[in-house]
Amino acid sequence: MTIRIYRGKDSLSHDMGPDHPECPERIHAINDQLLASGLEMSCEHADAQMIDQSALYQVHTKDYVDDLFSRAPQEGIVWLDDETAMMNKTLSAARYAAGAATEAVDWVMAAENRQAFCMVRPPGHHAEKDKAMGFCFFNNVALAAAHALNKYALERVAIIDFDVHHGNGTQHIFEGESRVLMCSSFEHPLYPFTGTQPHADNIVAAPLNAGATGKEFREAASNWFSRLHSFKPQLIVISAGFDAHAEDPMAHLRFSEDDYKWISHQLRDLADTYCHGRVVSSLEGGYDLSALGRSVVAHLKGLGGDNQETGGA
Ligand SMILES: [Zn+2]
């Protein structure tokens, strides 16, 4: 398995307080399952660099980025919305998370048959061009795609987002951008209550009703594949959120580890067909600690080309 796992310094130090679901323990839970599964040994590991402030302007407004840098507290806490807060390590954690996404693009573009997973927090897909929201500060996946378009002059980047919440920030950043095809599934209605309005042709949405299982997800995702096959992506970027799992407390979908393994394997097959196996995946949500750890293992096994059902669990 050639998967490289990028970690971000300060991922464990960004802590929005007791009882906040987007907590450092999420990373510990994934680490535990990587060790238990043996993937810790079979994957490569890298520590990400912090992204430059100016690189953030690729998808965020300069006013927003500069304002966030100026408001980052040395001590205490600054709330940006009801559930998104900065403390002294938040800005650096967010810059390492975004740095992981862009560095992972550099790594997969440097050779064929490379897949990277950014095991970082904070997540990114709710971050808008000019606003932090929903636990997100910088849009990691959007930065990865923009970096690929700008640095490598790619003409076709696919973004797949299977987090249970709609990736509003990513969609708004790339709506109408013909070099990007965004395919997403999400529970609707659910926070942030976007994604079902008429939208640009490069956005393929699969809203799912509360209670939907992996069976409905797999049927909905079949629409993605017809578009993806005609698009022929040169790079696949994944917003890998695992909060559609049946055990997750934040939503009401009923995915299993096997569903995450299935979609990941499908995307790996697509990458092998069109983009020399190149995939960059970045962690988004997933709030039941045990299900999160198991789901990431299933995701990595699928991305690594393992097509066996995970069984049990
Ligand atoms: Zn989510």
PDB file of C-alpha atoms and ligand atoms in Angstrom:
ATOM      1  CA  MET A   1       0.000   0.000   0.000  1.00  0.00           C
ATOM      2  CA  THR A   2       1.429   3.365  -1.040  1.00  0.00           C
ATOM      3  CA  ILE A   3      -0.937   5.559   0.971  1.00  0.00           C
ATOM      4  CA  ARG A   4       0.807   8.383   2.767  1.00  0.00           C
ATOM      5  CA  ILE A   5      -0.815   9.810   5.894  1.00  0.00           C
ATOM      6  CA  TYR A   6      -0.199  13.500   6.532  1.00  0.00           C
ATOM      7  CA  ARG A   7      -0.539  14.749  10.078  1.00  0.00           C
ATOM      8  CA  GLY A   8      -0.733  18.360  11.157  1.00  0.00           C
ATOM      9  CA  LYS A   9       1.186  19.728  14.120  1.00  0.00           C
ATOM     10  CA  ASP A  10      -1.192  21.319  16.629  1.00  0.00           C
ATOM     11  CA  SER A  11      -4.125  19.115  15.521  1.00  0.00           C
ATOM     12  CA  LEU A  12      -4.232  17.933  19.138  1.00  0.00           C
ATOM     13  CA  SER A  13      -3.867  21.420  20.638  1.00  0.00           C
ATOM     14  CA  HIS A  14      -6.879  23.029  18.957  1.00  0.00           C
ATOM     15  CA  ASP A  15      -9.538  22.349  21.582  1.00  0.00           C
ATOM     16  CA  MET A  16     -12.880  24.175  21.545  1.00  0.00           C
ATOM     17  CA  GLY A  17     -13.743  23.080  25.059  1.00  0.00           C
ATOM     18  CA  PRO A  18     -15.261  20.165  26.945  1.00  0.00           C
ATOM     19  CA  ASP A  19     -18.231  18.509  25.222  1.00  0.00           C
ATOM     20  CA  HIS A  20     -17.373  20.012  21.830  1.00  0.00           C
ATOM     21  CA  PRO A  21     -17.745  17.161  19.315  1.00  0.00           C
ATOM     22  CA  GLU A  22     -14.905  18.381  17.056  1.00  0.00           C
ATOM     23  CA  CYS A  23     -12.306  17.383  19.627  1.00  0.00           C
ATOM     24  CA  PRO A  24      -8.681  16.201  19.724  1.00  0.00           C
ATOM     25  CA  GLU A  25      -9.853  12.746  20.817  1.00  0.00           C
ATOM     26  CA  ARG A  26     -10.996  12.187  17.230  1.00  0.00           C
ATOM     27  CA  ILE A  27      -7.367  11.980  16.142  1.00  0.00           C
ATOM     28  CA  HIS A  28      -6.519   9.616  19.021  1.00  0.00           C
ATOM     29  CA  ALA A  29      -9.432   7.361  18.022  1.00  0.00           C
ATOM     30  CA  ILE A  30      -8.158   7.132  14.441  1.00  0.00           C
ATOM     31  CA  ASN A  31      -4.616   6.472  15.639  1.00  0.00           C
ATOM     32  CA  ASP A  32      -5.873   3.609  17.815  1.00  0.00           C
ATOM     33  CA  GLN A  33      -7.611   1.937  14.895  1.00  0.00           C
ATOM     34  CA  LEU A  34      -4.659   2.469  12.559  1.00  0.00           C
ATOM     35  CA  LEU A  35      -2.491   0.633  15.087  1.00  0.00           C
ATOM     36  CA  ALA A  36      -5.018  -2.124  15.721  1.00  0.00           C
ATOM     37  CA  SER A  37      -5.558  -2.726  12.000  1.00  0.00           C
ATOM     38  CA  GLY A  38      -1.873  -2.798  11.105  1.00  0.00           C
ATOM     39  CA  LEU A  39      -2.294   0.165   8.724  1.00  0.00           C
ATOM     40  CA  GLU A  40      -0.008   2.292  10.863  1.00  0.00           C
ATOM     41  CA  MET A  41       2.835   0.007   9.778  1.00  0.00           C
ATOM     42  CA  SER A  42       1.857  -0.376   6.126  1.00  0.00           C
ATOM     43  CA  CYS A  43       1.203   3.313   5.348  1.00  0.00           C
ATOM     44  CA  GLU A  44       3.820   6.024   4.877  1.00  0.00           C
ATOM     45  CA  HIS A  45       3.780   8.968   7.263  1.00  0.00           C
ATOM     46  CA  ALA A  46       4.587  12.645   6.849  1.00  0.00           C
ATOM     47  CA  ASP A  47       4.280  15.790   8.935  1.00  0.00           C
ATOM     48  CA  ALA A  48       2.753  18.678   7.029  1.00  0.00           C
ATOM     49  CA  GLN A  49       4.248  22.151   6.793  1.00  0.00           C
ATOM     50  CA  MET A  50       2.202  25.218   7.680  1.00  0.00           C
ATOM     51  CA  ILE A  51       0.584  26.838   4.626  1.00  0.00           C
ATOM     52  CA  ASP A  52       1.764  30.363   3.725  1.00  0.00           C
ATOM     53  CA  GLN A  53      -0.712  33.122   4.449  1.00  0.00           C
ATOM     54  CA  SER A  54      -0.686  34.208   0.794  1.00  0.00           C
ATOM     55  CA  ALA A  55      -1.526  30.674  -0.427  1.00  0.00           C
ATOM     56  CA  LEU A  56      -4.841  30.926   1.443  1.00  0.00           C
ATOM     57  CA  TYR A  57      -5.884  33.737  -0.918  1.00  0.00           C
ATOM     58  CA  GLN A  58      -6.317  31.103  -3.643  1.00  0.00           C
ATOM     59  CA  VAL A  59      -9.796  30.327  -2.295  1.00  0.00           C
ATOM     60  CA  HIS A  60     -10.420  32.842   0.508  1.00  0.00           C
ATOM     61  CA  THR A  61     -10.693  36.600   0.358  1.00  0.00           C
ATOM     62  CA  LYS A  62      -7.665  38.533   1.544  1.00  0.00           C
ATOM     63  CA  ASP A  63      -9.879  40.477   3.959  1.00  0.00           C
ATOM     64  CA  TYR A  64     -11.105  37.272   5.600  1.00  0.00           C
ATOM     65  CA  VAL A  65      -7.664  35.669   5.896  1.00  0.00           C
ATOM     66  CA  ASP A  66      -5.975  38.801   7.202  1.00  0.00           C
ATOM     67  CA  ASP A  67      -8.798  39.388   9.670  1.00  0.00           C
ATOM     68  CA  LEU A  68      -8.522  35.830  11.000  1.00  0.00           C
ATOM     69  CA  PHE A  69      -4.768  36.197  11.434  1.00  0.00           C
ATOM     70  CA  SER A  70      -5.232  39.476  13.307  1.00  0.00           C
ATOM     71  CA  ARG A  71      -7.948  38.062  15.598  1.00  0.00           C
ATOM     72  CA  ALA A  72      -6.100  34.858  16.574  1.00  0.00           C
ATOM     73  CA  PRO A  73      -5.763  35.124  20.356  1.00  0.00           C
ATOM     74  CA  GLN A  74      -2.598  34.520  22.358  1.00  0.00           C
ATOM     75  CA  GLU A  75      -4.818  33.430  25.215  1.00  0.00           C
ATOM     76  CA  GLY A  76      -8.528  33.043  25.842  1.00  0.00           C
ATOM     77  CA  ILE A  77     -11.089  32.160  23.226  1.00  0.00           C
ATOM     78  CA  VAL A  78     -12.684  34.005  20.299  1.00  0.00           C
ATOM     79  CA  TRP A  79     -16.005  32.620  19.030  1.00  0.00           C
ATOM     80  CA  LEU A  80     -16.558  33.086  15.275  1.00  0.00           C
ATOM     81  CA  ASP A  81     -20.001  31.477  15.277  1.00  0.00           C
ATOM     82  CA  ASP A  82     -22.004  29.499  17.850  1.00  0.00           C
ATOM     83  CA  GLU A  83     -19.817  26.424  17.454  1.00  0.00           C
ATOM     84  CA  THR A  84     -16.530  27.593  15.897  1.00  0.00           C
ATOM     85  CA  ALA A  85     -13.898  29.067  18.154  1.00  0.00           C
ATOM     86  CA  MET A  86     -10.248  30.108  18.027  1.00  0.00           C
ATOM     87  CA  MET A  87      -7.734  29.806  20.795  1.00  0.00           C
ATOM     88  CA  ASN A  88      -3.983  30.190  20.744  1.00  0.00           C
ATOM     89  CA  LYS A  89      -3.214  27.042  18.712  1.00  0.00           C
ATOM     90  CA  THR A  90      -6.213  27.197  16.367  1.00  0.00           C
ATOM     91  CA  LEU A  91      -4.693  29.331  13.625  1.00  0.00           C
ATOM     92  CA  SER A  92      -1.552  27.222  13.464  1.00  0.00           C
ATOM     93  CA  ALA A  93      -3.573  23.967  13.493  1.00  0.00           C
ATOM     94  CA  ALA A  94      -5.696  25.300  10.627  1.00  0.00           C
ATOM     95  CA  ARG A  95      -2.581  26.337   8.693  1.00  0.00           C
ATOM     96  CA  TYR A  96      -1.033  22.874   9.174  1.00  0.00           C
ATOM     97  CA  ALA A  97      -4.295  21.245   8.046  1.00  0.00           C
ATOM     98  CA  ALA A  98      -4.397  23.355   4.886  1.00  0.00           C
ATOM     99  CA  GLY A  99      -0.667  22.787   4.389  1.00  0.00           C
ATOM    100  CA  ALA A 100      -1.258  19.040   4.531  1.00  0.00           C
ATOM    101  CA  ALA A 101      -3.832  19.273   1.736  1.00  0.00           C
ATOM    102  CA  THR A 102      -1.604  21.259  -0.615  1.00  0.00           C
ATOM    103  CA  GLU A 103       1.519  19.274   0.249  1.00  0.00           C
ATOM    104  CA  ALA A 104      -0.375  16.047  -0.398  1.00  0.00           C
ATOM    105  CA  VAL A 105      -1.180  17.358  -3.879  1.00  0.00           C
ATOM    106  CA  ASP A 106       2.525  18.013  -4.476  1.00  0.00           C
ATOM    107  CA  TRP A 107       3.356  14.488  -3.345  1.00  0.00           C
ATOM    108  CA  VAL A 108       0.766  12.678  -5.471  1.00  0.00           C
ATOM    109  CA  MET A 109       1.641  14.806  -8.506  1.00  0.00           C
ATOM    110  CA  ALA A 110       5.340  13.930  -8.232  1.00  0.00           C
ATOM    111  CA  ALA A 111       4.865  10.292  -9.311  1.00  0.00           C
ATOM    112  CA  GLU A 112       2.178   7.875 -10.405  1.00  0.00           C
ATOM    113  CA  ASN A 113      -0.003   5.671  -8.201  1.00  0.00           C
ATOM    114  CA  ARG A 114       0.023   7.774  -5.078  1.00  0.00           C
ATOM    115  CA  GLN A 115      -2.806   8.248  -2.592  1.00  0.00           C
ATOM    116  CA  ALA A 116      -2.642  10.561   0.420  1.00  0.00           C
ATOM    117  CA  PHE A 117      -4.873  10.961   3.462  1.00  0.00           C
ATOM    118  CA  CYS A 118      -4.687  14.143   5.535  1.00  0.00           C
ATOM    119  CA  MET A 119      -5.502  13.124   9.098  1.00  0.00           C
ATOM    120  CA  VAL A 120      -5.971  16.653  10.296  1.00  0.00           C
ATOM    121  CA  ARG A 121      -8.198  18.989  12.228  1.00  0.00           C
ATOM    122  CA  PRO A 122      -9.794  21.438  12.013  1.00  0.00           C
ATOM    123  CA  PRO A 123     -11.896  20.258   9.055  1.00  0.00           C
ATOM    124  CA  GLY A 124     -12.598  22.581   6.134  1.00  0.00           C
ATOM    125  CA  HIS A 125     -15.589  22.038   3.867  1.00  0.00           C
ATOM    126  CA  HIS A 126     -17.957  24.518   5.556  1.00  0.00           C
ATOM    127  CA  ALA A 127     -15.412  27.361   5.356  1.00  0.00           C
ATOM    128  CA  GLU A 128     -16.649  29.928   2.849  1.00  0.00           C
ATOM    129  CA  LYS A 129     -14.515  32.334   0.799  1.00  0.00           C
ATOM    130  CA  ASP A 130     -15.028  34.995   3.434  1.00  0.00           C
ATOM    131  CA  LYS A 131     -16.257  33.218   6.538  1.00  0.00           C
ATOM    132  CA  ALA A 132     -15.400  30.529   9.101  1.00  0.00           C
ATOM    133  CA  MET A 133     -18.323  28.307  10.012  1.00  0.00           C
ATOM    134  CA  GLY A 134     -19.287  24.830  11.200  1.00  0.00           C
ATOM    135  CA  PHE A 135     -15.950  24.000  12.947  1.00  0.00           C
ATOM    136  CA  CYS A 136     -14.056  25.053   9.762  1.00  0.00           C
ATOM    137  CA  PHE A 137     -11.591  27.930   9.207  1.00  0.00           C
ATOM    138  CA  PHE A 138      -9.789  27.258   5.914  1.00  0.00           C
ATOM    139  CA  ASN A 139     -11.269  25.080   3.184  1.00  0.00           C
ATOM    140  CA  ASN A 140      -8.599  22.379   3.023  1.00  0.00           C
ATOM    141  CA  VAL A 141     -10.063  20.470   0.087  1.00  0.00           C
ATOM    142  CA  ALA A 142     -10.745  23.621  -1.929  1.00  0.00           C
ATOM    143  CA  LEU A 143      -7.152  24.698  -1.322  1.00  0.00           C
ATOM    144  CA  ALA A 144      -5.915  21.306  -2.541  1.00  0.00           C
ATOM    145  CA  ALA A 145      -7.968  21.612  -5.733  1.00  0.00           C
ATOM    146  CA  ALA A 146      -6.957  25.239  -6.336  1.00  0.00           C
ATOM    147  CA  HIS A 147      -3.297  24.358  -5.750  1.00  0.00           C
ATOM    148  CA  ALA A 148      -3.571  21.577  -8.337  1.00  0.00           C
ATOM    149  CA  LEU A 149      -5.199  23.919 -10.860  1.00  0.00           C
ATOM    150  CA  ASN A 150      -2.778  26.781 -10.253  1.00  0.00           C
ATOM    151  CA  LYS A 151       0.550  25.025  -9.752  1.00  0.00           C
ATOM    152  CA  TYR A 152       0.143  22.062 -12.094  1.00  0.00           C
ATOM    153  CA  ALA A 153      -2.207  23.689 -14.620  1.00  0.00           C
ATOM    154  CA  LEU A 154      -4.595  20.765 -14.322  1.00  0.00           C
ATOM    155  CA  GLU A 155      -7.766  21.164 -16.346  1.00  0.00           C
ATOM    156  CA  ARG A 156      -9.999  18.662 -14.551  1.00  0.00           C
ATOM    157  CA  VAL A 157     -10.089  18.100 -10.782  1.00  0.00           C
ATOM    158  CA  ALA A 158     -12.927  16.100  -9.216  1.00  0.00           C
ATOM    159  CA  ILE A 159     -13.988  16.756  -5.622  1.00  0.00           C
ATOM    160  CA  ILE A 160     -16.032  14.075  -3.864  1.00  0.00           C
ATOM    161  CA  ASP A 161     -17.664  14.984  -0.544  1.00  0.00           C
ATOM    162  CA  PHE A 162     -19.476  12.231   1.369  1.00  0.00           C
ATOM    163  CA  ASP A 163     -19.627  13.981   4.746  1.00  0.00           C
ATOM    164  CA  VAL A 164     -23.187  13.904   6.137  1.00  0.00           C
ATOM    165  CA  HIS A 165     -23.290  17.715   6.020  1.00  0.00           C
ATOM    166  CA  HIS A 166     -23.350  19.598   2.737  1.00  0.00           C
ATOM    167  CA  GLY A 167     -19.976  21.077   1.795  1.00  0.00           C
ATOM    168  CA  ASN A 168     -21.371  24.570   1.297  1.00  0.00           C
ATOM    169  CA  GLY A 169     -18.001  26.315   1.285  1.00  0.00           C
ATOM    170  CA  THR A 170     -16.472  24.048  -1.347  1.00  0.00           C
ATOM    171  CA  GLN A 171     -19.552  24.337  -3.547  1.00  0.00           C
ATOM    172  CA  HIS A 172     -19.684  28.126  -3.342  1.00  0.00           C
ATOM    173  CA  ILE A 173     -15.964  28.429  -4.064  1.00  0.00           C
ATOM    174  CA  PHE A 174     -16.150  26.324  -7.245  1.00  0.00           C
ATOM    175  CA  GLU A 175     -19.706  26.874  -8.536  1.00  0.00           C
ATOM    176  CA  GLY A 176     -19.377  27.593 -12.257  1.00  0.00           C
ATOM    177  CA  GLU A 177     -15.650  26.647 -12.355  1.00  0.00           C
ATOM    178  CA  SER A 178     -15.588  24.265 -15.308  1.00  0.00           C
ATOM    179  CA  ARG A 179     -12.199  22.792 -14.311  1.00  0.00           C
ATOM    180  CA  VAL A 180     -13.765  21.356 -11.141  1.00  0.00           C
ATOM    181  CA  LEU A 181     -16.527  18.758 -10.869  1.00  0.00           C
ATOM    182  CA  MET A 182     -17.947  18.485  -7.336  1.00  0.00           C
ATOM    183  CA  CYS A 183     -20.005  15.422  -6.432  1.00  0.00           C
ATOM    184  CA  SER A 184     -21.509  15.346  -2.971  1.00  0.00           C
ATOM    185  CA  SER A 185     -23.936  13.424  -0.818  1.00  0.00           C
ATOM    186  CA  PHE A 186     -25.453  14.773   2.373  1.00  0.00           C
ATOM    187  CA  GLU A 187     -28.462  14.438   4.627  1.00  0.00           C
ATOM    188  CA  HIS A 188     -31.185  16.949   3.857  1.00  0.00           C
ATOM    189  CA  PRO A 189     -32.623  18.807   5.616  1.00  0.00           C
ATOM    190  CA  LEU A 190     -29.668  19.166   7.986  1.00  0.00           C
ATOM    191  CA  TYR A 191     -27.057  21.813   8.788  1.00  0.00           C
ATOM    192  CA  PRO A 192     -26.082  23.925   6.835  1.00  0.00           C
ATOM    193  CA  PHE A 193     -29.390  23.536   4.941  1.00  0.00           C
ATOM    194  CA  THR A 194     -27.784  24.217   1.553  1.00  0.00           C
ATOM    195  CA  GLY A 195     -27.093  22.143  -1.539  1.00  0.00           C
ATOM    196  CA  THR A 196     -30.540  21.458  -2.935  1.00  0.00           C
ATOM    197  CA  GLN A 197     -31.160  24.766  -4.723  1.00  0.00           C
ATOM    198  CA  PRO A 198     -30.581  24.999  -8.484  1.00  0.00           C
ATOM    199  CA  HIS A 199     -26.857  25.245  -8.976  1.00  0.00           C
ATOM    200  CA  ALA A 200     -24.160  25.311 -11.596  1.00  0.00           C
ATOM    201  CA  ASP A 201     -23.682  22.415 -13.975  1.00  0.00           C
ATOM    202  CA  ASN A 202     -20.356  21.413 -12.392  1.00  0.00           C
ATOM    203  CA  ILE A 203     -22.088  20.534  -9.104  1.00  0.00           C
ATOM    204  CA  VAL A 204     -23.665  17.070  -8.749  1.00  0.00           C
ATOM    205  CA  ALA A 205     -25.662  16.779  -5.522  1.00  0.00           C
ATOM    206  CA  ALA A 206     -27.150  13.676  -3.929  1.00  0.00           C
ATOM    207  CA  PRO A 207     -29.302  14.784  -0.969  1.00  0.00           C
ATOM    208  CA  LEU A 208     -30.409  11.858   1.212  1.00  0.00           C
ATOM    209  CA  ASN A 209     -33.368  11.661   3.570  1.00  0.00           C
ATOM    210  CA  ALA A 210     -32.902  10.984   7.278  1.00  0.00           C
ATOM    211  CA  GLY A 211     -32.673   7.228   7.795  1.00  0.00           C
ATOM    212  CA  ALA A 212     -31.092   6.527   4.401  1.00  0.00           C
ATOM    213  CA  THR A 213     -28.729   3.561   4.444  1.00  0.00           C
ATOM    214  CA  GLY A 214     -25.680   2.694   2.417  1.00  0.00           C
ATOM    215  CA  LYS A 215     -27.971   1.124  -0.162  1.00  0.00           C
ATOM    216  CA  GLU A 216     -29.560   4.507  -0.958  1.00  0.00           C
ATOM    217  CA  PHE A 217     -26.121   6.107  -0.874  1.00  0.00           C
ATOM    218  CA  ARG A 218     -24.735   3.636  -3.411  1.00  0.00           C
ATOM    219  CA  GLU A 219     -27.724   4.208  -5.697  1.00  0.00           C
ATOM    220  CA  ALA A 220     -27.349   7.984  -5.443  1.00  0.00           C
ATOM    221  CA  ALA A 221     -23.609   7.784  -6.069  1.00  0.00           C
ATOM    222  CA  SER A 222     -24.212   5.984  -9.357  1.00  0.00           C
ATOM    223  CA  ASN A 223     -25.163   9.417 -10.775  1.00  0.00           C
ATOM    224  CA  TRP A 224     -21.730  10.663  -9.812  1.00  0.00           C
ATOM    225  CA  PHE A 225     -19.979   8.001 -11.814  1.00  0.00           C
ATOM    226  CA  SER A 226     -21.637   8.778 -15.138  1.00  0.00           C
ATOM    227  CA  ARG A 227     -20.499  12.402 -14.724  1.00  0.00           C
ATOM    228  CA  LEU A 228     -17.066  11.409 -13.486  1.00  0.00           C
ATOM    229  CA  HIS A 229     -16.482   9.073 -16.422  1.00  0.00           C
ATOM    230  CA  SER A 230     -17.296  11.834 -18.908  1.00  0.00           C
ATOM    231  CA  PHE A 231     -15.241  14.390 -16.935  1.00  0.00           C
ATOM    232  CA  LYS A 232     -12.129  12.166 -16.829  1.00  0.00           C
ATOM    233  CA  PRO A 233     -10.508  13.812 -13.784  1.00  0.00           C
ATOM    234  CA  GLN A 234      -6.738  14.282 -13.649  1.00  0.00           C
ATOM    235  CA  LEU A 235      -6.843  14.302  -9.831  1.00  0.00           C
ATOM    236  CA  ILE A 236      -9.450  13.172  -7.297  1.00  0.00           C
ATOM    237  CA  VAL A 237      -9.799  15.116  -4.046  1.00  0.00           C
ATOM    238  CA  ILE A 238     -12.024  13.738  -1.276  1.00  0.00           C
ATOM    239  CA  SER A 239     -13.773  15.523   1.585  1.00  0.00           C
ATOM    240  CA  ALA A 240     -13.746  12.462   3.816  1.00  0.00           C
ATOM    241  CA  GLY A 241     -16.329  12.944   6.528  1.00  0.00           C
ATOM    242  CA  PHE A 242     -17.592   9.899   8.398  1.00  0.00           C
ATOM    243  CA  ASP A 243     -20.585  11.373  10.221  1.00  0.00           C
ATOM    244  CA  ALA A 244     -23.095   9.589   7.971  1.00  0.00           C
ATOM    245  CA  HIS A 245     -22.202   6.431   9.931  1.00  0.00           C
ATOM    246  CA  ALA A 246     -25.183   4.801  11.701  1.00  0.00           C
ATOM    247  CA  GLU A 247     -23.466   5.231  15.074  1.00  0.00           C
ATOM    248  CA  ASP A 248     -22.751   8.941  14.633  1.00  0.00           C
ATOM    249  CA  PRO A 249     -24.701  11.222  16.994  1.00  0.00           C
ATOM    250  CA  MET A 250     -24.708  14.312  14.744  1.00  0.00           C
ATOM    251  CA  ALA A 251     -27.046  13.089  11.996  1.00  0.00           C
ATOM    252  CA  HIS A 252     -29.470  10.406  10.934  1.00  0.00           C
ATOM    253  CA  LEU A 253     -27.983   8.424   8.058  1.00  0.00           C
ATOM    254  CA  ARG A 254     -27.077   4.777   8.460  1.00  0.00           C
ATOM    255  CA  PHE A 255     -23.850   4.146   6.574  1.00  0.00           C
ATOM    256  CA  SER A 256     -21.489   1.355   7.653  1.00  0.00           C
ATOM    257  CA  GLU A 257     -17.742   0.920   7.325  1.00  0.00           C
ATOM    258  CA  ASP A 258     -18.378  -1.189   4.241  1.00  0.00           C
ATOM    259  CA  ASP A 259     -20.061   1.753   2.535  1.00  0.00           C
ATOM    260  CA  TYR A 260     -16.982   3.904   3.130  1.00  0.00           C
ATOM    261  CA  LYS A 261     -14.772   1.133   1.874  1.00  0.00           C
ATOM    262  CA  TRP A 262     -16.975   0.687  -1.181  1.00  0.00           C
ATOM    263  CA  ILE A 263     -16.986   4.340  -2.238  1.00  0.00           C
ATOM    264  CA  SER A 264     -13.258   4.636  -1.571  1.00  0.00           C
ATOM    265  CA  HIS A 265     -12.537   1.604  -3.715  1.00  0.00           C
ATOM    266  CA  GLN A 266     -14.766   2.951  -6.497  1.00  0.00           C
ATOM    267  CA  LEU A 267     -12.864   6.235  -6.419  1.00  0.00           C
ATOM    268  CA  ARG A 268      -9.534   4.414  -6.457  1.00  0.00           C
ATOM    269  CA  ASP A 269     -10.664   2.485  -9.537  1.00  0.00           C
ATOM    270  CA  LEU A 270     -11.650   5.745 -11.190  1.00  0.00           C
ATOM    271  CA  ALA A 271      -8.282   7.251 -10.280  1.00  0.00           C
ATOM    272  CA  ASP A 272      -6.492   4.247 -11.775  1.00  0.00           C
ATOM    273  CA  THR A 273      -8.491   4.689 -14.997  1.00  0.00           C
ATOM    274  CA  TYR A 274      -8.111   8.436 -15.469  1.00  0.00           C
ATOM    275  CA  CYS A 275      -5.479   9.981 -13.205  1.00  0.00           C
ATOM    276  CA  HIS A 276      -2.610   7.560 -12.645  1.00  0.00           C
ATOM    277  CA  GLY A 277      -4.070   6.547  -9.281  1.00  0.00           C
ATOM    278  CA  ARG A 278      -3.752  10.047  -7.825  1.00  0.00           C
ATOM    279  CA  VAL A 279      -6.064  10.710  -4.867  1.00  0.00           C
ATOM    280  CA  VAL A 280      -5.860  13.254  -2.047  1.00  0.00           C
ATOM    281  CA  SER A 281      -8.324  12.731   0.806  1.00  0.00           C
ATOM    282  CA  SER A 282      -8.784  15.051   3.771  1.00  0.00           C
ATOM    283  CA  LEU A 283     -10.612  14.369   7.026  1.00  0.00           C
ATOM    284  CA  GLU A 284     -13.822  16.300   7.615  1.00  0.00           C
ATOM    285  CA  GLY A 285     -16.461  15.149  10.158  1.00  0.00           C
ATOM    286  CA  GLY A 286     -17.063  11.969  12.138  1.00  0.00           C
ATOM    287  CA  TYR A 287     -18.036  12.294  15.798  1.00  0.00           C
ATOM    288  CA  ASP A 288     -18.634   8.838  17.217  1.00  0.00           C
ATOM    289  CA  LEU A 289     -15.055   8.048  18.140  1.00  0.00           C
ATOM    290  CA  SER A 290     -15.198   4.293  17.635  1.00  0.00           C
ATOM    291  CA  ALA A 291     -17.110   4.483  14.348  1.00  0.00           C
ATOM    292  CA  LEU A 292     -14.773   7.231  13.130  1.00  0.00           C
ATOM    293  CA  GLY A 293     -11.664   5.149  13.718  1.00  0.00           C
ATOM    294  CA  ARG A 294     -13.151   2.071  12.055  1.00  0.00           C
ATOM    295  CA  SER A 295     -14.472   4.094   9.130  1.00  0.00           C
ATOM    296  CA  VAL A 296     -11.101   5.715   8.428  1.00  0.00           C
ATOM    297  CA  VAL A 297      -9.523   2.246   8.352  1.00  0.00           C
ATOM    298  CA  ALA A 298     -12.186   1.123   5.857  1.00  0.00           C
ATOM    299  CA  HIS A 299     -11.598   4.278   3.787  1.00  0.00           C
ATOM    300  CA  LEU A 300      -7.856   3.688   3.623  1.00  0.00           C
ATOM    301  CA  LYS A 301      -8.299   0.023   2.751  1.00  0.00           C
ATOM    302  CA  GLY A 302     -10.647   0.997  -0.076  1.00  0.00           C
ATOM    303  CA  LEU A 303      -8.289   3.692  -1.318  1.00  0.00           C
ATOM    304  CA  GLY A 304      -5.448   1.205  -1.181  1.00  0.00           C
ATOM    305  CA  GLY A 305      -7.304  -1.052  -3.583  1.00  0.00           C
ATOM    306  CA  ASP A 306      -8.631  -3.601  -1.067  1.00  0.00           C
ATOM    307  CA  ASN A 307     -11.991  -4.771  -2.400  1.00  0.00           C
ATOM    308  CA  GLN A 308     -12.882  -7.243   0.365  1.00  0.00           C
ATOM    309  CA  GLU A 309     -15.831  -6.373   2.585  1.00  0.00           C
ATOM    310  CA  THR A 310     -14.705  -5.491   6.090  1.00  0.00           C
ATOM    311  CA  GLY A 311     -17.233  -7.850   7.636  1.00  0.00           C
ATOM    312  CA  GLY A 312     -18.057  -8.081  11.345  1.00  0.00           C
ATOM    313  CA  ALA A 313     -17.566  -4.839  13.255  1.00  0.00           C
TER     314      ALA A 313
HETATM  315 ZN    ZN B   1     -20.102  16.741   8.837  1.00  0.00          ZN
END
